[in-house]
Tab-separated table of C-alpha atoms in Angstrom:
chain	number	residue	atom	x	y	z
Q	1	MET	CA	0.176	-0.122	0.001
Q	2	ASP	CA	1.231	3.737	-0.532
Q	3	LEU	CA	1.677	4.687	2.164
Q	4	ARG	CA	0.552	8.082	1.013
Q	5	THR	CA	-3.013	6.781	0.568
Q	6	GLY	CA	-2.669	5.124	3.543
Q	7	LEU	CA	-3.212	8.415	5.950
Q	8	ALA	CA	-6.056	9.427	3.594
Q	9	ASN	CA	-7.722	5.733	5.324
Q	10	MET	CA	-7.104	6.703	8.352
Q	11	LEU	CA	-8.895	9.807	7.977
Q	12	CYS	CA	-12.381	8.737	6.869
Q	13	ASN	CA	-15.123	9.317	8.657
Q	14	GLY	CA	-14.029	12.116	10.214
Q	15	VAL	CA	-14.204	15.656	9.540
Q	16	ILE	CA	-10.621	18.412	8.173
Q	17	MET	CA	-11.501	22.039	8.799
Q	18	ASP	CA	-9.921	25.108	7.639
Q	19	VAL	CA	-8.456	27.103	10.499
Q	20	VAL	CA	-6.333	30.640	10.044
Q	21	ASN	CA	-5.043	30.796	13.604
Q	22	VAL	CA	-3.525	28.524	16.688
Q	23	GLU	CA	-7.145	29.537	18.258
Q	24	GLN	CA	-9.002	28.121	15.421
Q	25	ALA	CA	-6.974	25.132	14.859
Q	26	LYS	CA	-7.333	24.140	19.247
Q	27	ILE	CA	-11.005	24.817	19.150
Q	28	ALA	CA	-10.924	22.188	16.082
Q	29	GLU	CA	-8.647	19.760	17.541
Q	30	GLY	CA	-10.844	19.782	20.588
Q	31	ALA	CA	-14.230	19.120	18.968
Q	32	GLY	CA	-12.397	16.798	17.149
Q	33	ALA	CA	-12.114	17.083	13.751
Q	34	VAL	CA	-9.623	14.513	12.243
Q	35	ALA	CA	-7.020	17.417	11.221
Q	36	VAL	CA	-6.818	20.508	9.937
Q	37	MET	CA	-6.080	22.807	6.971
Q	38	ALA	CA	-4.163	25.747	7.348
Q	39	LEU	CA	-4.771	28.631	5.481
Q	40	GLU	CA	-4.959	32.760	5.664
Q	41	ARG	CA	-8.499	33.320	4.515
Q	42	VAL	CA	-10.698	30.839	4.585
Q	43	PRO	CA	-12.840	30.419	1.220
Q	44	ALA	CA	-15.734	33.196	1.931
Q	45	ASP	CA	-13.725	36.018	2.533
Q	46	ILE	CA	-11.083	35.476	-0.294
Q	47	ARG	CA	-14.615	35.536	-2.620
Q	48	LYS	CA	-14.964	38.478	-0.918
Q	49	GLN	CA	-11.819	40.275	-0.841
Q	50	GLY	CA	-11.122	38.987	-4.717
Q	51	GLY	CA	-7.078	40.060	-5.999
Q	52	VAL	CA	-4.851	36.769	-6.417
Q	53	ALA	CA	-4.575	33.625	-3.158
Q	54	ARG	CA	-1.596	31.927	-2.725
Q	55	MET	CA	-0.678	29.551	-0.309
Q	56	SER	CA	-0.255	30.695	2.636
Q	57	ASP	CA	3.174	31.953	4.314
Q	58	PRO	CA	5.288	28.835	6.058
Q	59	ARG	CA	5.102	30.576	9.961
Q	60	MET	CA	1.949	30.668	10.120
Q	61	ILE	CA	1.557	27.452	9.249
Q	62	GLU	CA	4.679	25.789	11.263
Q	63	GLU	CA	2.552	27.796	14.238
Q	64	ILE	CA	-0.506	25.650	13.970
Q	65	LYS	CA	1.703	22.160	13.323
Q	66	ALA	CA	3.064	23.208	16.383
Q	67	SER	CA	-0.284	24.072	18.690
Q	68	VAL	CA	-2.537	20.227	17.994
Q	69	SER	CA	-1.769	16.527	17.577
Q	70	ILE	CA	-4.259	15.522	14.982
Q	71	PRO	CA	-2.086	15.937	10.776
Q	72	VAL	CA	-1.695	19.122	9.705
Q	73	MET	CA	-3.275	19.619	6.101
Q	74	ALA	CA	-2.490	23.199	3.726
Q	75	LYS	CA	-3.093	24.536	0.045
Q	76	VAL	CA	-0.522	25.518	-2.797
Q	77	ARG	CA	-2.149	26.913	-5.984
Q	78	ILE	CA	-2.848	24.223	-8.719
Q	79	GLY	CA	-0.371	22.960	-10.969
Q	80	HIS	CA	2.116	25.619	-8.330
Q	81	ILE	CA	5.748	22.766	-7.756
Q	82	ALA	CA	7.430	25.448	-5.455
Q	83	GLU	CA	4.641	25.964	-2.855
Q	84	ALA	CA	4.331	21.993	-2.928
Q	85	GLN	CA	8.141	21.882	-2.722
Q	86	ILE	CA	7.773	24.591	0.405
Q	87	LEU	CA	5.067	22.604	2.327
Q	88	GLU	CA	7.420	19.754	1.849
Q	89	ALA	CA	9.816	20.904	3.197
Q	90	ILE	CA	7.820	22.196	6.190
Q	91	GLY	CA	6.474	18.462	6.883
Q	92	ILE	CA	3.107	19.016	6.443
Q	93	ASP	CA	1.433	15.687	6.589
Q	94	PHE	CA	-1.445	16.176	3.404
Q	95	ILE	CA	-0.858	19.313	0.603
Q	96	ASP	CA	-4.292	20.754	-1.306
Q	97	GLU	CA	-3.794	21.281	-5.009
Q	98	SER	CA	-5.965	23.527	-4.516
Q	99	GLU	CA	-8.755	25.266	-6.789
Q	100	VAL	CA	-10.167	27.908	-3.635
Q	101	LEU	CA	-6.670	29.419	-4.996
Q	102	THR	CA	-6.099	31.133	-8.101
Q	103	PRO	CA	-4.263	28.664	-10.315
Q	104	ALA	CA	-0.587	29.176	-11.187
Q	105	ASP	CA	-0.232	27.021	-14.372
Q	106	ALA	CA	-3.078	26.739	-16.648
Q	107	ALA	CA	-1.490	23.380	-18.810
Q	108	PHE	CA	-0.245	21.468	-15.793
Q	109	HIS	CA	-1.446	20.195	-12.958
Q	110	ILE	CA	1.537	19.554	-10.214
Q	111	ASN	CA	2.629	16.029	-10.729
Q	112	LYS	CA	2.044	14.483	-7.583
Q	113	LYS	CA	4.281	10.921	-7.719
Q	114	THR	CA	7.401	12.835	-7.142
Q	115	PHE	CA	6.800	14.304	-3.532
Q	116	LYS	CA	6.981	11.877	-0.136
Q	117	THR	CA	3.394	14.099	0.810
Q	118	PRO	CA	0.465	12.896	0.625
Q	119	PHE	CA	-2.078	14.732	-2.281
Q	120	VAL	CA	-5.788	16.423	-1.863
Q	121	CYS	CA	-7.387	17.537	-5.287
Q	122	GLY	CA	-10.632	18.579	-6.366
Q	123	ALA	CA	-12.775	16.855	-9.009
Q	124	CYS	CA	-16.696	17.903	-10.494
Q	125	ASN	CA	-16.516	14.252	-12.392
Q	126	LEU	CA	-15.007	10.096	-12.699
Q	127	GLY	CA	-12.867	11.528	-15.377
Q	128	GLU	CA	-11.116	14.495	-13.192
Q	129	ALA	CA	-10.740	12.273	-10.917
Q	130	LEU	CA	-9.206	9.272	-12.592
Q	131	ARG	CA	-7.275	12.369	-14.113
Q	132	ARG	CA	-5.746	13.866	-10.758
Q	133	ILE	CA	-5.545	9.947	-9.407
Q	134	ASN	CA	-2.909	9.637	-12.034
Q	135	GLU	CA	-0.936	12.362	-11.331
Q	136	GLY	CA	-1.359	10.565	-8.000
Q	137	ALA	CA	-3.362	12.254	-5.982
Q	138	ALA	CA	-4.034	10.208	-2.291
Q	139	LEU	CA	-6.792	11.547	-1.933
Q	140	ILE	CA	-10.198	12.220	-4.627
Q	141	ARG	CA	-13.049	15.306	-3.343
Q	142	THR	CA	-15.517	17.306	-5.133
Q	143	LYS	CA	-14.974	20.628	-5.635
Q	144	GLY	CA	-18.466	21.484	-4.830
Q	145	GLU	CA	-17.926	25.442	-4.758
Q	146	ALA	CA	-16.246	26.639	-2.149
Q	147	GLY	CA	-17.109	29.507	0.465
Q	148	THR	CA	-21.098	29.624	-0.793
Q	149	GLY	CA	-22.246	27.624	2.147
Q	150	ASN	CA	-24.604	26.107	-0.578
Q	151	ILE	CA	-23.713	21.880	-0.787
Q	152	ILE	CA	-25.676	21.470	-4.617
Q	153	GLU	CA	-22.761	21.612	-5.933
Q	154	ALA	CA	-20.510	19.035	-4.189
Q	155	VAL	CA	-23.976	17.203	-3.762
Q	156	ARG	CA	-23.918	17.761	-7.573
Q	157	HIS	CA	-20.490	16.280	-7.825
Q	158	MET	CA	-21.016	13.323	-5.622
Q	159	ARG	CA	-24.081	11.653	-7.638
Q	160	GLN	CA	-21.689	12.620	-11.079
Q	161	ILE	CA	-18.742	10.875	-9.619
Q	162	THR	CA	-20.745	7.778	-8.255
Q	163	SER	CA	-22.999	7.364	-11.766
Q	164	GLU	CA	-20.080	7.753	-13.627
Q	165	LEU	CA	-19.098	5.372	-11.278
Q	166	THR	CA	-21.929	3.032	-12.103
Q	167	ALA	CA	-22.287	3.415	-15.755
Q	168	LEU	CA	-18.181	1.826	-15.732
Q	169	SER	CA	-18.635	-1.082	-14.165
Q	170	GLN	CA	-21.641	-1.880	-15.999
Q	171	SER	CA	-18.971	-1.229	-19.392
Q	172	GLU	CA	-17.910	-3.650	-21.225
Q	173	GLY	CA	-13.760	-4.323	-21.363
Q	174	SER	CA	-13.998	-3.953	-25.235
Q	175	GLN	CA	-15.328	-0.110	-24.044
Q	176	TYR	CA	-12.083	0.489	-21.904
Q	177	GLU	CA	-10.136	1.910	-24.963
Q	178	SER	CA	-12.582	3.935	-25.453
Q	179	MET	CA	-13.409	5.089	-22.209
Q	180	ALA	CA	-9.755	5.852	-21.931
Q	181	ARG	CA	-9.177	8.133	-24.518
Q	182	GLU	CA	-12.394	10.152	-23.207
Q	183	TYR	CA	-11.231	10.408	-19.338
Q	184	ARG	CA	-7.839	11.122	-21.002
Q	185	VAL	CA	-5.788	7.896	-18.161
Q	186	PRO	CA	-3.812	5.088	-18.944
Q	187	VAL	CA	-6.321	2.094	-19.542
Q	188	GLU	CA	-5.234	0.131	-16.937
Q	189	LEU	CA	-6.441	2.701	-14.010
Q	190	ILE	CA	-9.846	2.133	-16.277
Q	191	GLU	CA	-10.183	-1.486	-15.989
Q	192	LEU	CA	-8.474	-1.093	-12.582
Q	193	VAL	CA	-11.615	1.271	-11.756
Q	194	ALA	CA	-14.053	-0.710	-13.844
Q	195	ASN	CA	-13.777	-3.838	-11.711
Q	196	THR	CA	-13.080	-2.291	-8.039
Q	197	GLY	CA	-16.599	-0.034	-8.711
Q	198	LYS	CA	-14.485	2.781	-6.636
Q	199	LEU	CA	-11.867	4.711	-6.868
Q	200	PRO	CA	-8.523	3.592	-5.388
Q	201	VAL	CA	-7.840	6.029	-3.029
Q	202	PRO	CA	-10.972	7.486	-0.717
Q	203	ASN	CA	-13.101	9.830	-1.733
Q	204	PHE	CA	-13.991	13.096	0.107
Q	205	ALA	CA	-16.752	16.006	0.094
Q	206	ALA	CA	-15.581	19.494	-0.147
Q	207	GLY	CA	-17.018	22.237	-0.879
Q	208	GLY	CA	-20.565	24.169	0.903
Q	209	VAL	CA	-21.078	22.562	4.337
Q	210	ALA	CA	-22.056	24.793	6.879
Q	211	THR	CA	-24.580	22.213	8.901
Q	212	PRO	CA	-24.970	19.114	10.289
Q	213	ALA	CA	-27.582	18.050	8.643
Q	214	ASP	CA	-24.866	19.245	5.649
Q	215	ALA	CA	-22.574	16.860	6.143
Q	216	ALA	CA	-25.173	13.805	7.520
Q	217	LEU	CA	-26.427	14.132	3.394
Q	218	ILE	CA	-23.283	14.165	1.848
Q	219	ARG	CA	-22.208	10.916	3.311
Q	220	GLN	CA	-25.686	9.139	2.806
Q	221	LEU	CA	-23.940	10.289	-1.217
Q	222	GLY	CA	-21.295	7.358	-0.437
Q	223	ALA	CA	-18.276	10.693	0.962
Q	224	GLU	CA	-16.159	8.855	3.058
Q	225	SER	CA	-15.694	11.921	5.149
Q	226	VAL	CA	-16.167	16.042	5.015
Q	227	PHE	CA	-14.128	19.264	4.148
Q	228	VAL	CA	-15.426	22.095	6.369
Q	229	GLY	CA	-14.393	25.645	5.243
Q	230	SER	CA	-16.159	28.535	6.018
Q	231	GLY	CA	-18.797	26.587	7.924
Q	232	VAL	CA	-17.971	26.085	11.107
Q	233	PHE	CA	-15.476	29.654	11.610
Q	234	LYS	CA	-18.058	31.777	9.839
Q	235	SER	CA	-21.072	30.569	11.912
Q	236	GLU	CA	-22.105	32.200	15.129
Q	237	ASN	CA	-21.052	29.409	17.422
Q	238	PRO	CA	-18.112	27.914	15.672
Q	239	GLU	CA	-17.352	25.669	18.981
Q	240	ARG	CA	-21.012	24.131	18.980
Q	241	VAL	CA	-21.065	23.345	15.610
Q	242	ALA	CA	-18.212	22.861	15.049
Q	243	LYS	CA	-19.221	19.380	17.171
Q	244	ALA	CA	-22.381	19.231	16.193
Q	245	ILE	CA	-20.894	18.073	12.413
Q	246	VAL	CA	-18.190	15.546	13.427
Q	247	GLU	CA	-20.862	13.879	15.297
Q	248	ALA	CA	-23.481	14.285	12.563
Q	249	THR	CA	-20.705	12.850	10.463
Q	250	THR	CA	-19.870	9.567	12.613
Q	251	TYR	CA	-23.711	9.207	12.853
Q	252	PHE	CA	-24.622	10.223	9.206
Q	253	ASP	CA	-26.899	7.159	9.077
Q	254	ARG	CA	-28.669	7.439	12.939
Q	255	PRO	CA	-31.771	10.394	12.233
Q	256	GLU	CA	-31.877	10.902	15.807
Q	257	VAL	CA	-28.442	11.910	16.752
Q	258	LEU	CA	-28.721	14.020	13.565
Q	259	LEU	CA	-31.773	15.204	15.659
Q	260	GLU	CA	-30.179	16.154	18.822
Q	261	VAL	CA	-26.850	17.927	17.259
Q	262	SER	CA	-28.483	19.458	15.312
Q	263	ARG	CA	-30.620	21.743	17.459
Q	264	ASN	CA	-30.037	25.285	18.592
Q	265	LEU	CA	-26.942	26.447	17.220
Q	266	GLY	CA	-27.744	29.279	16.759
Q	267	LYS	CA	-27.279	30.243	12.737
Q	268	ALA	CA	-24.994	28.753	9.737
Q	269	MET	CA	-23.120	31.286	7.585
Q	270	GLU	CA	-24.680	33.345	5.695
Q	271	GLY	CA	-24.060	30.868	2.434
Q	272	ILE	CA	-24.935	32.307	-1.577
Q	273	GLU	CA	-27.641	31.178	-4.026
Q	274	MET	CA	-25.984	29.802	-6.564
Q	275	GLY	CA	-28.263	31.698	-9.111
Q	276	THR	CA	-26.823	35.357	-7.695
Q	277	LEU	CA	-22.541	33.839	-8.298
Q	278	PRO	CA	-21.715	35.268	-12.179
Q	279	GLN	CA	-20.015	32.033	-14.102
Q	280	GLU	CA	-16.924	33.293	-13.704
Q	281	SER	CA	-16.749	33.424	-10.132
Q	282	ARG	CA	-16.586	30.058	-9.635
Q	283	LEU	CA	-14.468	28.804	-8.330
Q	284	ALA	CA	-15.055	24.279	-10.164
Q	285	GLN	CA	-14.460	26.009	-12.953
Q	286	ARG	CA	-10.752	25.755	-12.335
Q	287	GLY	CA	-8.541	22.857	-12.538
Q	288	TRP	CA	-9.488	20.337	-16.051
P	1	MET	CA	-20.798	-17.698	15.605
P	2	LYS	CA	-20.864	-13.596	16.543
P	3	ALA	CA	-19.840	-10.509	14.306
P	4	VAL	CA	-16.253	-9.133	14.733
P	5	GLY	CA	-16.736	-5.153	15.771
P	6	ILE	CA	-14.567	-2.425	14.162
P	7	LEU	CA	-15.701	0.678	16.014
P	8	ALA	CA	-16.583	2.991	13.844
P	9	LEU	CA	-16.212	6.288	15.277
P	10	GLN	CA	-13.408	7.802	13.093
P	11	GLY	CA	-11.456	5.920	11.058
P	12	CYS	CA	-9.833	2.711	9.024
P	13	VAL	CA	-12.792	0.763	9.181
P	14	GLU	CA	-13.496	-0.948	5.444
P	15	PRO	CA	-10.219	-2.085	5.117
P	16	HIS	CA	-10.527	-5.053	8.020
P	17	VAL	CA	-14.005	-5.564	7.283
P	18	ARG	CA	-12.653	-6.393	3.798
P	19	VAL	CA	-9.831	-7.916	5.254
P	20	LEU	CA	-12.753	-10.407	7.903
P	21	ARG	CA	-14.732	-11.398	5.048
P	22	SER	CA	-12.144	-13.176	3.431
P	23	LEU	CA	-11.030	-15.014	6.351
P	24	GLY	CA	-14.594	-16.050	6.117
P	25	ARG	CA	-15.704	-13.561	8.894
P	26	ASP	CA	-19.054	-11.556	9.508
P	27	ALA	CA	-18.059	-8.185	10.174
P	28	ILE	CA	-19.563	-5.427	11.987
P	29	SER	CA	-19.405	-1.344	12.698
P	30	VAL	CA	-19.872	-0.730	15.821
P	31	LYS	CA	-20.844	2.822	17.165
P	32	ARG	CA	-23.653	1.788	19.259
P	33	GLY	CA	-23.885	0.899	22.946
P	34	GLU	CA	-26.622	-2.207	21.584
P	35	ASP	CA	-23.716	-2.684	18.766
P	36	PHE	CA	-21.593	-5.045	21.569
P	37	GLU	CA	-24.604	-7.616	22.207
P	38	GLU	CA	-23.780	-8.839	18.266
P	39	ILE	CA	-19.927	-8.801	18.243
P	40	ASP	CA	-17.769	-11.610	20.174
P	41	ARG	CA	-14.336	-9.282	19.632
P	42	LEU	CA	-13.107	-6.168	18.622
P	43	ILE	CA	-10.884	-3.978	16.261
P	44	LEU	CA	-9.955	-0.656	17.517
P	45	PRO	CA	-8.441	0.589	13.828
P	46	GLY	CA	-6.247	3.899	12.612
P	47	GLY	CA	-7.320	6.904	13.098
P	48	GLU	CA	-7.305	10.289	15.128
P	49	SER	CA	-7.510	8.438	18.855
P	50	SER	CA	-8.124	12.896	20.037
P	51	THR	CA	-12.015	12.297	17.529
P	52	MET	CA	-12.533	8.624	19.314
P	53	LEU	CA	-12.092	9.799	22.161
P	54	ARG	CA	-14.005	12.378	22.445
P	55	LEU	CA	-16.925	10.915	20.174
P	56	LEU	CA	-16.860	7.834	23.055
P	57	GLU	CA	-18.347	10.569	25.665
P	58	ARG	CA	-20.048	12.514	24.096
P	59	PHE	CA	-22.295	9.473	23.109
P	60	SER	CA	-21.310	7.776	26.383
P	61	LEU	CA	-19.782	4.741	24.545
P	62	PHE	CA	-16.541	4.850	27.210
P	63	GLU	CA	-18.120	2.860	29.792
P	64	PRO	CA	-19.467	-0.345	27.394
P	65	LEU	CA	-16.589	0.085	25.626
P	66	ARG	CA	-14.352	-0.504	28.321
P	67	SER	CA	-15.847	-3.502	30.085
P	68	PHE	CA	-16.343	-5.245	26.585
P	69	CYS	CA	-12.245	-4.630	26.264
P	70	LEU	CA	-11.646	-6.226	29.114
P	71	SER	CA	-13.858	-9.766	29.465
P	72	ARG	CA	-13.465	-9.983	24.706
P	73	PRO	CA	-10.136	-10.028	22.504
P	74	THR	CA	-9.237	-6.910	21.109
P	75	TRP	CA	-7.205	-5.720	18.919
P	76	GLY	CA	-5.814	-2.114	19.453
P	77	VAL	CA	-4.520	-0.865	15.794
P	78	CYS	CA	-2.055	2.039	16.250
P	79	ALA	CA	-4.609	5.031	17.602
P	80	GLY	CA	-6.361	2.007	18.475
P	81	ALA	CA	-3.393	0.632	20.314
P	82	ILE	CA	-3.189	4.466	22.147
P	83	LEU	CA	-7.125	3.965	23.638
P	84	LEU	CA	-6.154	0.962	25.127
P	85	ALA	CA	-3.158	2.515	26.431
P	86	ALA	CA	-2.740	2.317	29.860
P	87	LYS	CA	-1.004	5.829	30.151
P	88	VAL	CA	-1.282	8.494	27.183
P	89	GLU	CA	1.318	10.949	26.662
P	90	HIS	CA	2.415	13.362	24.254
P	91	PRO	CA	0.503	15.178	24.746
P	92	SER	CA	-1.220	12.973	27.698
P	93	GLN	CA	-4.532	12.109	27.599
P	94	VAL	CA	-7.368	10.153	29.306
P	95	SER	CA	-7.398	6.474	27.828
P	96	LEU	CA	-9.435	2.929	28.228
P	97	ALA	CA	-6.557	2.065	30.426
P	98	THR	CA	-6.604	-1.619	29.771
P	99	VAL	CA	-3.730	-3.168	27.932
P	100	ASN	CA	-0.319	-2.056	31.024
P	101	VAL	CA	1.151	-0.313	28.373
P	102	LEU	CA	2.654	3.428	28.194
P	103	ALA	CA	1.074	4.792	24.322
P	104	HIS	CA	3.601	7.997	23.085
P	105	ARG	CA	1.550	9.339	20.400
P	106	ASN	CA	3.655	11.381	17.253
P	107	PHE	CA	6.848	9.061	18.441
P	108	TYR	CA	8.439	8.061	14.810
P	109	GLY	CA	7.079	11.522	13.065
P	110	SER	CA	4.458	13.295	11.066
P	111	GLN	CA	3.002	12.176	7.570
P	112	ARG	CA	6.709	12.996	6.284
P	113	GLU	CA	8.244	9.705	8.242
P	114	SER	CA	5.824	7.735	7.799
P	115	PHE	CA	6.894	3.978	6.338
P	116	SER	CA	6.763	0.920	5.249
P	117	THR	CA	9.143	-1.482	6.329
P	118	GLU	CA	8.905	-5.766	6.901
P	119	VAL	CA	9.077	-6.489	10.669
P	120	ARG	CA	9.717	-9.839	12.773
P	121	SER	CA	7.783	-12.152	14.835
P	122	SER	CA	7.950	-14.570	17.212
P	123	LEU	CA	4.808	-16.127	16.075
P	124	PHE	CA	5.432	-16.246	11.845
P	125	ASP	CA	8.206	-17.926	10.238
P	126	LYS	CA	7.757	-14.905	7.495
P	127	PRO	CA	8.501	-11.213	8.174
P	128	LEU	CA	4.938	-8.883	7.996
P	129	SER	CA	4.295	-6.037	5.797
P	130	ALA	CA	3.920	-3.593	8.313
P	131	ASP	CA	2.469	0.246	7.603
P	132	PHE	CA	3.637	3.201	10.072
P	133	ILE	CA	2.134	5.936	9.360
P	134	ARG	CA	2.410	9.057	12.391
P	135	ALA	CA	2.703	5.410	14.888
P	136	PRO	CA	2.983	6.200	18.075
P	137	LYS	CA	5.456	4.199	20.562
P	138	LEU	CA	4.552	1.329	22.548
P	139	SER	CA	6.293	0.248	25.704
P	140	PRO	CA	5.282	-2.814	27.971
P	141	LEU	CA	4.850	-1.538	31.666
P	142	ALA	CA	3.736	-4.909	33.660
P	143	SER	CA	5.845	-8.112	32.916
P	144	THR	CA	2.604	-9.259	31.460
P	145	VAL	CA	3.328	-7.956	28.361
P	146	GLU	CA	4.967	-10.017	25.556
P	147	VAL	CA	6.785	-8.525	23.431
P	148	LEU	CA	5.761	-10.101	19.923
P	149	ALA	CA	7.646	-7.848	17.412
P	150	GLU	CA	10.252	-5.693	17.475
P	151	TYR	CA	11.652	-2.913	15.109
P	152	GLY	CA	14.686	-0.528	15.601
P	153	GLY	CA	15.043	-1.786	19.470
P	154	ASP	CA	10.981	-1.287	19.951
P	155	ALA	CA	8.097	-2.546	20.833
P	156	VAL	CA	5.721	-2.443	17.762
P	157	LEU	CA	3.138	-5.533	18.444
P	158	LEU	CA	2.518	-6.468	21.959
P	159	ARG	CA	0.276	-8.560	24.336
P	160	GLU	CA	-1.698	-9.006	26.964
P	161	ASN	CA	-3.958	-11.780	27.657
P	162	HIS	CA	-5.980	-11.412	25.027
P	163	THR	CA	-5.513	-8.219	23.907
P	164	LEU	CA	-3.427	-6.693	21.283
P	165	LEU	CA	-1.471	-3.420	19.888
P	166	SER	CA	-0.125	-3.366	16.904
P	167	SER	CA	1.776	0.379	15.981
P	168	PHE	CA	1.814	-0.342	12.632
P	169	HIS	CA	-0.989	-1.028	9.792
P	170	VAL	CA	-0.950	-4.465	8.421
P	171	GLU	CA	-5.369	-4.332	6.842
P	172	LEU	CA	-3.742	-2.090	4.125
P	173	GLU	CA	-1.661	-5.070	2.730
P	174	SER	CA	-2.862	-8.598	1.457
P	175	ASP	CA	-1.218	-10.016	4.647
P	176	THR	CA	-4.104	-11.433	6.384
P	177	ARG	CA	-1.758	-13.457	8.897
P	178	LEU	CA	-1.704	-11.037	11.795
P	179	HIS	CA	-6.270	-11.005	11.272
P	180	GLN	CA	-6.280	-15.000	12.005
P	181	TYR	CA	-3.782	-15.055	15.146
P	182	PHE	CA	-6.334	-12.498	16.720
P	183	LEU	CA	-8.731	-13.948	15.570
P	184	SER	CA	-7.071	-18.015	16.840
P	185	LEU	CA	-6.987	-15.424	20.499
P	186	GLU	CA	-9.378	-16.464	23.870
P	187	VAL	CA	-9.537	-15.750	27.568
P	188	ALA	CA	-7.861	-17.001	29.616
P	189	PRO	CA	-10.303	-18.679	32.285
P	190	ARG	CA	-9.505	-16.536	35.452
């Protein structure tokens, strides 16, 4: 087993939370997060403030790393090999090659096989997921639409990947060559996925999770874990919301627990209706 | 025959289910008190011990789990071993304390220091393929703890009565021998 995918397996059935400082990292750890994503601005603020979004200051990432015992992740721009090398030099546990930051390369994603550090990458559909896996991604997550507090895009991406997986596992061997061409990946990867009916790496959800019910919904649709970006620390009661999302992620199939943890959480993050979000500000379109 | 349980509050559950089913045993996820009725032995899998601990306390599972582990064969893998240890440090945290072992969290470093290797054990002729993923260090605290394998001078596979601990993972490999050994463990008559 590839150790990079090995760590991804350890993060299953858990919640990874975006944090912007040590105080938030400790709240996330105390609430039961399996990992934190250290970044300077959560997606909702990146969206609001605009400008080029880059890798965070390594010093801030190092401070967060020193303050918690759980794994720490951080984001690099799509295709930004040097930012990834810097994070690897820090000794970060996981790198998110993320569409939330401004892409650095219009032609290539990072060749992730050359790193010892595992990578997670976003995907809207099976072809995109397989291309990232072929480049060495140890973990796939839906892109959703980060910073919106709106779950609809994550649901769309999870359903899309699941239905394409089902179609692939039911297809004939004679179709593999043409599917490999369509998805732009080696036929061996198509064959592997067709035989097992699942991705060879864990499949998580991200982008728009704002409530415990959102986490439970996306888990019921097949997500093995949940990334929460702005949903925790843009809510009225971050600590309570963080705990409730962790609990809902474990007991996603127990409505009586979901009821109990959903009560009295205060105001959730505001959120954005997709119809009011112009095409050019949709982050899920970044990457290919 | 009752099923084998895998504590499923968080972590690497599915690979254990797959291995156990390949060995012809029924395996179920355990995350509610009543689930303990359905099982005769339990694996506490890898993952984040701090997450599992919080959920155990939140859903009043700490005591039911502890009494199960005291009376039935239990295998703690990595984070699961930390939960079972008598004492946990770096940082210190509460534990079920069903086995006389000291656990030092993240002893082998962060993910950059994770490694795969072969581990020789007195249980088997051929070495085990072992994955150490942000692994803890486990040290015996009593002579009743038998060290079944060492790596680099440290105990990595230990047993005390019906409790098995490993700081490494085998469930991600195709090697099923350690699962078979766990299935053969019995509770010694008092």
